[in-house]
Amino acid sequence: MKKICYFCLAACLILTACSKTSSFVMEIPELTQGSILLIHATPSQIEAGLQDTLAFAEFDNGRFETTFDTLTFPSDNMDCSVIIRTKDGKFACNLPLPLSKGKTTKMKVERVNQYMKGEGLLKSSYSGNKYAESFSDFFVKLITLTETSHEQKDASEQKKIQQQQVSLYKDFIEKYPSSGLAYSLLIGQVLQANVSESNPITDYCSELCLDIDYENAWAEYLSNVMKDRRKKALSSSVLSFSALDIDEKTITERDIKPCEYVLVCFWASWCKPCREELPLLKQLYKEYNSKGLEIVSISVDTNPAEWLEFVKQNPLPWLSLIGNGMELTSRYDFEMIPMNMIADKEGRIIKRDLFKEDIRKAVSELLDK
């Protein structure tokens, strides 16, 4: 009789373990209401522009909770994203979400008010299972270093910060070699880096790509991103464009007046930081045009009428054009505007990703001789 009781008890425990579902609990105390979207995508889905929606719902009182009764995990862990929005549209974010099979993942989002004021990054921490806790430690340290990097202008200090970030990546990827979250964060940094110049992040990615495990879809995806970035870096090293002036005449790089250097500014009429740079650009043109500097502004406005109205009301003393934003951002491999670069008289791009006083410093180094 005792044997039967022990057998039944063991069977119940086994059934309970097998039926245990995964769940997710989010706390975001600074927001009372909003909507939440949970998504998952493999590298092949990302390349195809696809994703799986795991949950979509509204939350109240800064809390959301759900279970995944029918979700099939590809392995013990599943790398997802959580997109949070408020109803008024004043707040939106996309944050990583580490899930574990048969476990609860708890997520807490903080520093929302500072983030909305532009005073730093969000803080998201995770708990409830081993994978979530390991990722939380890695992610919090990585974000802290990222904030420090944004505040640091010295190139040597930024390199030290990147070396610290590489150490974090190495430790976490060694522990979780197939972590899509770690690779996604790494790819995000690669997309913002100049791959034609050596730095600790891109050097580390190159190391990963040399000894790639093709059974690891995320490692293969990183390798493809690196190859694409290097190809774009090569094609974007020479000044080449086709855009329209205010009379709808097609202008190319061959129509620029002969000069020692040309400062090319990608901008848009709706972009506040772009407009704030105009006084500086006008001052530089006044100081250095006679020394061999030309400026060309190429707008990526999607509405030509808005661009035309702006340049007519705010005439510029240099060539002002409008181009195809998708084509230009792809050719010169940038996502954010303003984006300023300098080409020499042979058309070779020698400096890029210049912003505000970086522009003056670069022009001065080239022409104050």
mmCIF file of N, CA and C in Angstrom, residues 30 46 65 94 97 156 160 248 257 279 286 353:
data_model
loop_
_atom_site.group_PDB
_atom_site.id
_atom_site.type_symbol
_atom_site.label_atom_id
_atom_site.label_comp_id
_atom_site.label_asym_id
_atom_site.label_seq_id
_atom_site.Cartn_x
_atom_site.Cartn_y
_atom_site.Cartn_z
ATOM 1 N N GLU A 30 6.089 54.027 -12.611
ATOM 2 C CA GLU A 30 5.891 55.427 -12.996
ATOM 3 C C GLU A 30 4.816 55.612 -14.067
ATOM 4 N N ILE A 46 13.837 38.178 -38.848
ATOM 5 C CA ILE A 46 14.261 39.582 -38.885
ATOM 6 C C ILE A 46 14.652 39.981 -40.296
ATOM 7 N N GLU A 65 0.727 41.124 -16.248
ATOM 8 C CA GLU A 65 1.076 39.734 -15.984
ATOM 9 C C GLU A 65 0.400 38.830 -16.998
ATOM 10 N N ASN A 94 11.319 49.973 -26.428
ATOM 11 C CA ASN A 94 11.464 48.581 -26.838
ATOM 12 C C ASN A 94 12.595 47.991 -26.007
ATOM 13 N N LEU A 97 13.630 41.004 -23.441
ATOM 14 C CA LEU A 97 12.867 40.185 -22.507
ATOM 15 C C LEU A 97 13.390 38.742 -22.533
ATOM 16 N N SER A 156 40.298 58.051 -26.248
ATOM 17 C CA SER A 156 40.989 56.987 -25.519
ATOM 18 C C SER A 156 40.125 56.439 -24.391
ATOM 19 N N LYS A 160 38.446 52.612 -23.792
ATOM 20 C CA LYS A 160 38.494 51.838 -22.543
ATOM 21 C C LYS A 160 37.107 51.325 -22.169
ATOM 22 N N GLU A 248 14.061 71.871 -59.405
ATOM 23 C CA GLU A 248 13.873 70.467 -59.793
ATOM 24 C C GLU A 248 14.880 70.006 -60.847
ATOM 25 N N LYS A 257 31.209 73.125 -57.195
ATOM 26 C CA LYS A 257 32.311 73.997 -57.610
ATOM 27 C C LYS A 257 33.647 73.399 -57.175
ATOM 28 N N PRO A 279 23.198 78.068 -38.042
ATOM 29 C CA PRO A 279 24.054 79.233 -37.748
ATOM 30 C C PRO A 279 25.538 78.889 -37.759
ATOM 31 N N LYS A 286 31.203 81.403 -44.110
ATOM 32 C CA LYS A 286 31.721 82.766 -44.183
ATOM 33 C C LYS A 286 33.227 82.794 -43.943
ATOM 34 N N ASP A 353 30.207 61.582 -39.796
ATOM 35 C CA ASP A 353 29.519 61.540 -38.496
ATOM 36 C C ASP A 353 29.924 62.709 -37.608
#
